[in-house]
Structure formats: structure tokens, C-alpha cells
Tab-separated table of C-alpha atoms in Angstrom:
chain	number	residue	atom	x	y	z
A	1	MET	CA	-0.025	0.010	-0.027
A	2	LEU	CA	1.395	3.472	-1.033
A	3	THR	CA	1.922	5.834	1.786
A	4	ALA	CA	0.263	9.297	1.632
A	5	PRO	CA	2.129	12.567	2.253
A	6	LEU	CA	1.548	13.949	5.806
A	7	ASP	CA	1.689	17.722	6.131
A	8	ARG	CA	2.820	19.164	9.431
A	9	THR	CA	-0.416	20.902	10.168
A	10	THR	CA	-2.443	17.773	9.753
A	11	ALA	CA	0.004	15.800	12.017
A	12	GLN	CA	-0.043	18.498	14.752
A	13	THR	CA	-3.824	18.598	14.817
A	14	ALA	CA	-4.060	14.742	15.003
A	15	ILE	CA	-1.318	14.682	17.698
A	16	SER	CA	-3.279	17.398	19.716
A	17	LEU	CA	-6.335	14.967	19.793
A	18	ALA	CA	-4.052	11.997	20.479
A	19	ASN	CA	-2.722	13.952	23.543
A	20	ARG	CA	-6.235	13.963	24.897
A	21	ALA	CA	-5.860	10.236	25.566
A	22	PRO	CA	-6.287	8.960	29.269
A	23	SER	CA	-3.130	8.127	31.043
A	24	VAL	CA	-2.267	6.947	34.647
A	25	HIS	CA	-2.526	10.016	36.883
A	26	ASN	CA	-2.739	11.983	33.674
A	27	SER	CA	1.049	11.855	33.372
A	28	GLN	CA	0.876	11.898	29.534
A	29	PRO	CA	4.090	9.717	29.165
A	30	TRP	CA	4.627	9.935	25.465
A	31	ARG	CA	6.393	12.007	22.839
A	32	TRP	CA	5.900	12.051	19.099
A	33	ARG	CA	7.958	12.627	16.040
A	34	ILE	CA	6.739	13.551	12.641
A	35	GLY	CA	8.106	12.246	9.372
A	36	PRO	CA	7.056	12.904	5.707
A	37	SER	CA	4.425	10.207	5.772
A	38	SER	CA	4.610	8.827	9.330
A	39	ILE	CA	4.295	9.677	12.975
A	40	HIS	CA	6.485	7.930	15.569
A	41	LEU	CA	5.332	7.298	19.098
A	42	PHE	CA	7.951	7.034	21.931
A	43	ALA	CA	7.617	6.450	25.703
A	44	ASP	CA	8.711	9.258	27.856
A	45	ALA	CA	10.411	7.448	30.694
A	46	ALA	CA	10.941	10.757	32.511
A	47	ARG	CA	7.123	11.004	32.943
A	48	GLY	CA	6.923	7.454	34.159
A	49	LEU	CA	5.707	6.538	37.788
A	50	PRO	CA	8.411	4.397	39.331
A	51	ALA	CA	6.711	3.743	42.592
A	52	THR	CA	3.233	3.232	41.213
A	53	ASP	CA	4.290	1.595	37.901
A	54	PRO	CA	7.788	0.023	38.203
A	55	GLU	CA	7.501	-2.206	35.208
A	56	GLY	CA	5.986	0.461	33.010
A	57	ARG	CA	2.625	-1.482	32.367
A	58	ASP	CA	0.508	1.691	33.009
A	59	LEU	CA	2.908	3.664	30.758
A	60	ARG	CA	2.494	1.299	27.801
A	61	LEU	CA	-1.335	1.216	28.422
A	62	SER	CA	-1.371	4.994	28.314
A	63	CYS	CA	0.732	5.204	25.175
A	64	GLY	CA	-1.475	2.660	23.544
A	65	ALA	CA	-4.471	4.796	24.242
A	66	ALA	CA	-2.818	7.729	22.718
A	67	LEU	CA	-1.733	5.599	19.696
A	68	HIS	CA	-5.341	4.705	19.003
A	69	HIS	CA	-6.510	8.232	19.611
A	70	LEU	CA	-4.070	9.306	16.848
A	71	ARG	CA	-5.368	6.783	14.467
A	72	VAL	CA	-8.848	7.956	14.955
A	73	ALA	CA	-7.929	11.495	14.585
A	74	LEU	CA	-5.881	10.832	11.322
A	75	LEU	CA	-8.827	8.799	9.800
A	76	ALA	CA	-11.054	11.828	10.385
A	77	THR	CA	-8.734	13.858	8.215
A	78	GLY	CA	-8.829	11.286	5.421
A	79	LEU	CA	-5.652	9.400	6.350
A	80	ALA	CA	-5.860	5.652	7.047
A	81	THR	CA	-2.947	4.053	9.034
A	82	THR	CA	-0.718	1.054	9.228
A	83	VAL	CA	0.820	0.628	12.573
A	84	HIS	CA	4.365	-1.023	13.190
A	85	ARG	CA	4.380	-1.688	17.051
A	86	LEU	CA	7.864	-1.828	18.669
A	87	PRO	CA	9.589	-1.479	15.268
A	88	ASN	CA	13.139	-1.413	16.594
A	89	PRO	CA	13.856	-4.005	19.286
A	90	ALA	CA	17.163	-2.236	20.036
A	91	GLN	CA	15.075	0.805	20.939
A	92	PRO	CA	12.232	-0.262	23.206
A	93	GLU	CA	11.193	3.180	23.888
A	94	HIS	CA	10.169	3.524	20.250
A	95	LEU	CA	6.612	2.117	20.696
A	96	ALA	CA	5.103	2.475	17.169
A	97	THR	CA	5.523	3.831	13.680
A	98	VAL	CA	2.218	4.907	12.189
A	99	GLU	CA	2.340	5.279	8.397
A	100	THR	CA	-0.421	7.181	6.602
A	101	HIS	CA	-2.300	6.234	3.492
A	102	ALA	CA	-5.389	7.734	1.664
A	103	GLY	CA	-8.513	6.718	3.577
A	104	ILE	CA	-12.250	7.662	3.505
A	105	PRO	CA	-13.721	8.062	6.927
A	106	LEU	CA	-17.217	6.762	7.557
A	107	ALA	CA	-19.770	8.586	9.657
A	108	GLU	CA	-18.998	6.411	12.754
A	109	ASP	CA	-15.354	7.283	12.417
A	110	LEU	CA	-15.996	10.961	12.516
A	111	ALA	CA	-18.248	10.399	15.457
A	112	LEU	CA	-15.435	8.533	17.217
A	113	ALA	CA	-13.027	11.551	16.561
A	114	ARG	CA	-15.744	13.923	17.958
A	115	ALA	CA	-15.885	11.610	21.158
A	116	ILE	CA	-12.148	12.314	21.881
A	117	GLU	CA	-13.016	15.940	23.133
A	118	VAL	CA	-16.086	14.840	24.994
A	119	ARG	CA	-14.639	11.886	27.010
A	120	ARG	CA	-13.873	12.301	30.678
A	121	SER	CA	-12.954	9.882	33.482
A	122	ASP	CA	-15.985	10.099	35.791
A	123	ARG	CA	-14.965	8.637	39.232
A	124	ARG	CA	-18.409	9.130	40.704
A	125	VAL	CA	-21.161	6.696	41.252
A	126	PHE	CA	-23.540	5.871	38.315
A	127	SER	CA	-27.258	5.811	37.944
A	128	SER	CA	-29.038	2.474	38.192
A	129	TRP	CA	-30.289	2.641	34.652
A	130	PRO	CA	-29.213	-0.622	32.874
A	131	VAL	CA	-26.697	-0.416	29.989
A	132	PRO	CA	-28.273	-2.289	27.101
A	133	GLU	CA	-26.770	-5.529	26.146
A	134	GLN	CA	-26.401	-4.412	22.565
A	135	MET	CA	-24.120	-1.664	23.809
A	136	LEU	CA	-22.016	-4.044	25.786
A	137	ASP	CA	-21.812	-6.471	22.766
A	138	ALA	CA	-20.595	-3.554	20.661
A	139	LEU	CA	-17.867	-2.607	23.182
A	140	ILE	CA	-16.759	-6.172	23.243
A	141	THR	CA	-16.540	-6.169	19.432
A	142	VAL	CA	-14.417	-2.917	19.281
A	143	ALA	CA	-12.004	-4.323	21.880
A	144	ASP	CA	-11.635	-7.597	19.895
A	145	HIS	CA	-10.724	-5.458	16.735
A	146	GLN	CA	-7.864	-4.085	18.767
A	147	GLY	CA	-6.516	-7.418	19.805
A	148	ALA	CA	-8.000	-7.476	23.380
A	149	HIS	CA	-11.008	-9.018	25.022
A	150	LEU	CA	-13.635	-7.105	27.165
A	151	THR	CA	-15.279	-9.202	29.963
A	152	VAL	CA	-18.349	-7.927	31.561
A	153	LEU	CA	-18.074	-8.927	35.226
A	154	ASP	CA	-21.838	-9.350	35.990
A	155	ARG	CA	-21.383	-12.030	38.620
A	156	GLU	CA	-21.651	-10.567	42.169
A	157	SER	CA	-18.728	-12.566	43.342
A	158	HIS	CA	-16.469	-11.198	40.716
A	159	ARG	CA	-17.582	-7.535	41.592
A	160	ASN	CA	-17.039	-8.217	45.341
A	161	ALA	CA	-13.637	-9.853	44.403
A	162	VAL	CA	-12.533	-6.662	42.493
A	163	ALA	CA	-13.565	-4.338	45.317
A	164	ARG	CA	-11.633	-6.307	47.863
A	165	LEU	CA	-8.602	-6.322	45.533
A	166	VAL	CA	-8.729	-2.552	44.997
A	167	GLU	CA	-8.671	-2.246	48.787
A	168	ARG	CA	-5.853	-4.686	49.179
A	169	ALA	CA	-3.821	-3.068	46.490
A	170	ALA	CA	-4.384	0.405	48.174
A	171	VAL	CA	-2.908	-1.124	51.529
A	172	GLN	CA	0.127	-2.723	49.643
A	173	GLN	CA	0.761	0.467	47.886
A	174	ALA	CA	0.592	2.416	51.041
A	175	LEU	CA	3.512	0.456	52.268
A	176	THR	CA	5.515	1.103	49.205
A	177	PRO	CA	8.488	3.486	49.641
A	178	ASP	CA	8.086	6.854	47.875
A	179	LEU	CA	4.425	5.991	46.558
A	180	ALA	CA	2.748	8.678	48.811
A	181	ARG	CA	5.254	11.278	47.602
A	182	GLU	CA	4.484	10.239	44.001
A	183	ILE	CA	0.737	10.406	44.434
A	184	ALA	CA	1.003	13.792	46.147
A	185	ARG	CA	3.169	15.041	43.200
A	186	TRP	CA	0.594	14.034	40.577
A	187	THR	CA	-2.803	14.666	42.230
A	188	GLY	CA	-4.587	17.400	44.069
A	189	ARG	CA	-3.852	19.830	41.122
A	190	THR	CA	-5.613	22.959	40.334
A	191	ARG	CA	-7.878	23.122	37.309
A	192	GLY	CA	-5.271	25.159	35.251
A	193	ALA	CA	-2.536	22.539	35.783
A	194	GLU	CA	-1.424	20.999	32.363
A	195	ASP	CA	-0.982	17.490	33.719
A	196	GLY	CA	-1.808	15.400	36.775
A	197	VAL	CA	-5.199	14.790	38.379
A	198	PRO	CA	-7.201	17.826	39.524
A	199	ALA	CA	-8.744	17.803	42.971
A	200	ALA	CA	-11.954	18.835	41.193
A	201	ASN	CA	-12.126	15.489	39.485
A	202	VAL	CA	-11.930	13.254	42.530
A	203	PRO	CA	-15.125	12.684	44.538
A	204	LYS	CA	-14.974	13.592	48.268
A	205	GLU	CA	-16.969	10.342	49.225
A	206	SER	CA	-16.240	6.814	47.936
A	207	GLU	CA	-19.612	5.135	47.749
A	208	GLY	CA	-19.626	3.115	44.720
A	209	THR	CA	-19.129	-0.581	43.859
A	210	VAL	CA	-15.387	-0.048	43.326
A	211	PRO	CA	-13.558	2.026	45.745
A	212	VAL	CA	-12.033	5.206	44.542
A	213	ARG	CA	-8.071	5.390	44.600
A	214	HIS	CA	-6.889	7.821	47.363
A	215	PHE	CA	-5.880	11.049	45.599
A	216	ALA	CA	-4.748	14.326	47.301
A	217	GLY	CA	-7.289	17.017	47.884
A	218	ALA	CA	-10.544	15.343	46.666
A	219	ARG	CA	-13.064	18.149	46.052
A	220	GLN	CA	-15.619	16.676	43.625
A	221	GLN	CA	-19.251	16.500	44.789
A	222	GLN	CA	-20.497	12.868	44.579
A	223	ASN	CA	-23.337	12.147	42.114
A	224	PRO	CA	-26.769	12.306	43.857
A	225	LEU	CA	-28.804	9.010	43.677
A	226	GLY	CA	-32.399	8.431	44.256
A	227	THR	CA	-33.845	6.991	47.498
A	228	ASP	CA	-32.751	3.312	47.803
A	229	GLU	CA	-30.762	3.650	44.555
A	230	SER	CA	-27.375	2.198	44.451
A	231	ASP	CA	-24.397	2.536	42.146
A	232	GLY	CA	-25.326	1.165	38.768
A	233	THR	CA	-21.662	0.583	37.617
A	234	VAL	CA	-21.291	-2.085	34.946
A	235	LEU	CA	-17.725	-3.456	35.760
A	236	THR	CA	-15.520	-4.771	32.795
A	237	LEU	CA	-12.103	-6.156	32.509
A	238	LEU	CA	-9.876	-5.829	29.532
A	239	SER	CA	-7.446	-8.702	28.964
A	240	THR	CA	-5.086	-10.105	26.387
A	241	THR	CA	-3.881	-13.571	25.528
A	242	HIS	CA	-0.245	-12.758	26.379
A	243	ASP	CA	1.339	-10.036	28.529
A	244	GLY	CA	4.341	-8.554	26.765
A	245	PRO	CA	4.870	-4.805	25.856
A	246	VAL	CA	3.144	-5.301	22.488
A	247	ASP	CA	0.105	-6.788	24.311
A	248	GLN	CA	0.099	-4.023	26.839
A	249	LEU	CA	0.236	-1.501	24.008
A	250	ARG	CA	-2.687	-3.209	22.290
A	251	ALA	CA	-4.571	-3.206	25.466
A	252	GLY	CA	-4.127	0.559	25.613
A	253	GLU	CA	-5.393	0.892	22.061
A	254	ALA	CA	-8.436	-1.359	22.966
A	255	LEU	CA	-9.058	0.798	26.024
A	256	SER	CA	-9.233	3.827	23.787
A	257	ALA	CA	-11.540	2.255	21.438
A	258	VAL	CA	-13.938	1.100	24.189
A	259	LEU	CA	-13.791	4.567	25.865
A	260	LEU	CA	-14.557	6.431	22.697
A	261	THR	CA	-17.254	4.112	21.607
A	262	ALA	CA	-18.861	4.126	24.997
A	263	THR	CA	-18.691	8.065	24.943
A	264	ARG	CA	-20.386	8.032	21.589
A	265	PHE	CA	-23.301	6.040	23.291
A	266	GLY	CA	-23.524	8.730	26.136
A	267	LEU	CA	-22.158	6.356	28.680
A	268	ALA	CA	-19.940	7.595	31.570
A	269	THR	CA	-16.624	5.750	31.942
A	270	ASP	CA	-13.741	5.329	34.383
A	271	PRO	CA	-10.608	3.242	33.997
A	272	VAL	CA	-9.374	1.521	37.029
A	273	SER	CA	-5.769	0.313	37.244
A	274	GLN	CA	-4.929	0.079	40.935
A	275	PRO	CA	-5.464	-3.739	41.551
A	276	LEU	CA	-3.237	-4.351	38.460
A	277	GLU	CA	-0.428	-2.573	39.844
A	278	THR	CA	0.719	-4.972	42.653
A	279	PRO	CA	1.825	-8.432	41.939
A	280	THR	CA	-0.303	-10.231	44.384
A	281	THR	CA	-3.481	-8.569	43.388
A	282	LEU	CA	-2.797	-8.800	39.836
A	283	ALA	CA	-2.226	-12.633	40.075
A	284	GLU	CA	-5.476	-12.993	42.059
A	285	LEU	CA	-7.490	-10.995	39.555
A	286	ARG	CA	-6.166	-13.172	36.884
A	287	SER	CA	-6.870	-16.373	38.789
A	288	SER	CA	-10.218	-15.513	40.298
A	289	VAL	CA	-11.905	-13.669	37.499
A	290	LEU	CA	-10.114	-14.973	34.336
A	291	GLY	CA	-9.355	-18.457	35.525
A	292	GLY	CA	-5.745	-17.869	34.760
A	293	ALA	CA	-6.655	-18.130	31.000
A	294	ALA	CA	-5.765	-14.508	29.868
A	295	ALA	CA	-3.661	-11.614	31.252
A	296	PRO	CA	-5.746	-8.778	32.795
A	297	GLN	CA	-4.724	-5.378	31.581
A	298	ILE	CA	-7.154	-2.825	33.014
A	299	LEU	CA	-10.642	-2.547	34.698
A	300	LEU	CA	-13.280	-0.082	33.312
A	301	ARG	CA	-16.442	1.173	34.994
A	302	LEU	CA	-19.326	1.933	32.610
A	303	GLY	CA	-22.656	3.339	33.257
A	304	TRP	CA	-25.146	6.394	33.110
A	305	ALA	CA	-24.338	9.565	34.917
A	306	PRO	CA	-27.532	10.774	36.720
A	307	MET	CA	-29.441	13.481	34.899
A	308	SER	CA	-28.582	15.831	37.693
A	309	ALA	CA	-25.012	15.227	37.574
A	310	THR	CA	-22.702	18.233	37.009
A	311	PRO	CA	-20.271	17.722	34.107
A	312	VAL	CA	-16.804	16.405	34.837
A	313	PRO	CA	-14.230	19.065	34.437
A	314	LEU	CA	-11.808	18.956	31.519
A	315	THR	CA	-8.285	17.955	32.715
A	316	GLY	CA	-5.177	19.833	31.426
A	317	ARG	CA	-2.830	18.762	28.808
A	318	ARG	CA	0.757	19.809	28.064
A	319	PRO	CA	1.385	22.306	25.221
A	320	LEU	CA	1.658	20.493	21.783
A	321	ALA	CA	5.177	21.760	21.380
A	322	ASP	CA	6.324	20.039	24.603
A	323	THR	CA	5.236	16.519	23.309
A	324	VAL	CA	6.808	16.714	19.713
A	325	ASP	CA	10.519	16.275	18.697
A	326	ASP	CA	12.294	16.637	15.465
A	327	LEU	CA	12.494	13.360	13.728
A	328	ASP	CA	16.301	13.434	13.556
A	329	GLU	CA	16.946	14.345	17.284
A	330	PRO	CA	18.721	11.718	19.321
A	331	VAL	CA	16.519	9.802	21.729
A	332	GLY	CA	16.731	10.506	25.528
């Protein structure tokens, strides 16, 4: 397939949308390089979280989400893509090369691109309105297209197990040296911050099916629910057959695809990574929920925000220029 020329304005526009991808603690751990007919994605180790994410799983998932956002944004401009993941084994921080080709976006492709600006992580409780099965089936399908599997955890035993594992991971992480300092550094930010988690995006009270990770300065008002109404979260788990760096990158792409499709449907979403960040809770999640048959990558809460819910504030992003390097610059 012949590549199509990529002008810098189009590339920068697409990267600006890709930078809206979710990332662990909104750390935005990626960098981009623009070529004549390609865009290159690199992991930014300087923005990694060594206490929270010592093996880089969350970093690669975050970069995978940005990679999928980029593909969606490019297609909306009429550029289809071919992705070469980890193209240089001697350069593991080079996560992907994205070649551009002429393409024709469909209406659903344009809707997916529009969802990038609308999507937010909503850590509050959700309404008890059921999520239609056809929507869940569609989310399973889009995850499958990205090389991952989305499992709906509809058994009460699985939901209770996840809640316990979140709490257990929180205890284990509290005993991890330097983790509290790392959390304090990346959370409790003001609304004007260009990275990190703002205090206005973390609910004061944790009342839902899945406990909310402890962040500094929680100031968000919890969603109001009706009398005798409980959190209507639909809990799902993204997994892959294997668990290497490419699998984690693909899991991030699948996460992006699911989040943007759910946003198109009007659903509220909230990725949950905490119980996958400690070895013991990760192993138990794989055993108790997946029967050891797959590698869990990230949990995702889905549901409907109550009609009276206030909009989730937009989180900050770094200036575009801070995320793009010249193609011929040395790495590091």
C-alpha cells in the first residue's frame, strides 16, 4: 500500500487530539516525531511513575490509548494508517511507527473522533439505569478488533472480589516507599494544571461498587442518587492472551476504542488500574476472574451519569510543542 504525504499541520492537529488520551495519573508519558508520511510514538520515561508503575505497564497502556486516539484523529482527516508496533527491538522506547495512507472516513469514524473531546474519566457513582446488552456487545466487538477481550463482570462474586482487590492493593501501595510522595506530586492539582489529576475531578466520598483510589485534595461532589438507589456501575475487564509490551500497548489501544465508543453512546466511563499495579492482586485477579486463561490489563467502569450530575471538568494537557520532537533528534 502506498503511503500518503503527511503535512505538518495535519500531523499536529492529530497529535493534539491524541494527547487527549487518558493516562495513569494524567502523566501523559509519550512523545511524538513527525516524518514525511509517518508519525512515531515514543515512551517518555521521564514522565513514568516508578513507585506506582515500576514495570511500565501503565505507561505502555497509556501510550497505547494515545496511539489509538492518533489513528482515529488521522482517519477523520482522510488518512488511514498502518501501525508497526515496537519496530526496533534495540530501541524499546520507540513504541510505534504510524504510516499514513489515503482513506475515507465513515460517519461512525467521524463520530469517534468527536468523542475524543467529550470523553472524561468520571470517578463518581452511576445511575441504576441498565446499560443495554447491545451496547455492551458493541464494546466487546471494538475491543476484539484491537486485539483484546472485554469481559463484563456481571457476577456478584467477581464484583466483590474486585472491590476487595482494590482495597488490598491500596494497602500494599501505602507500604511502598516513595509512593505517597509520588501520588501527592501527581494529584490534587488545580484546574489550570497542564498534567496530573485535579482535585475537582476526584469525589470527596467513595460510595460506589469499586472504591476510588486515594488522591490528594478530593473536592468533587458525589453524584446524587435516588432513594434506595445504588451505584449502577457495569464493571468490565480488558485482557489479552499474552502479557508482553506489545500486548500492553494493544490493550491501551483497545481501552481507547472502548472509551470512545462508550462516549459515543452517551455512557460515563472510568478506567481503574490500581489492583493491576501490585503483583499479588494482579495474580489474584487473573486467577479468580479469568481462571488464569488470559492476562488482565485494566478494569473499566461503565454506566449512566444521573440526569442531575454536574459535568466532569476537563483535565489539562501539555502544550503540543512540549510533546513533539524533530525526527532526527537523538532519543533520551
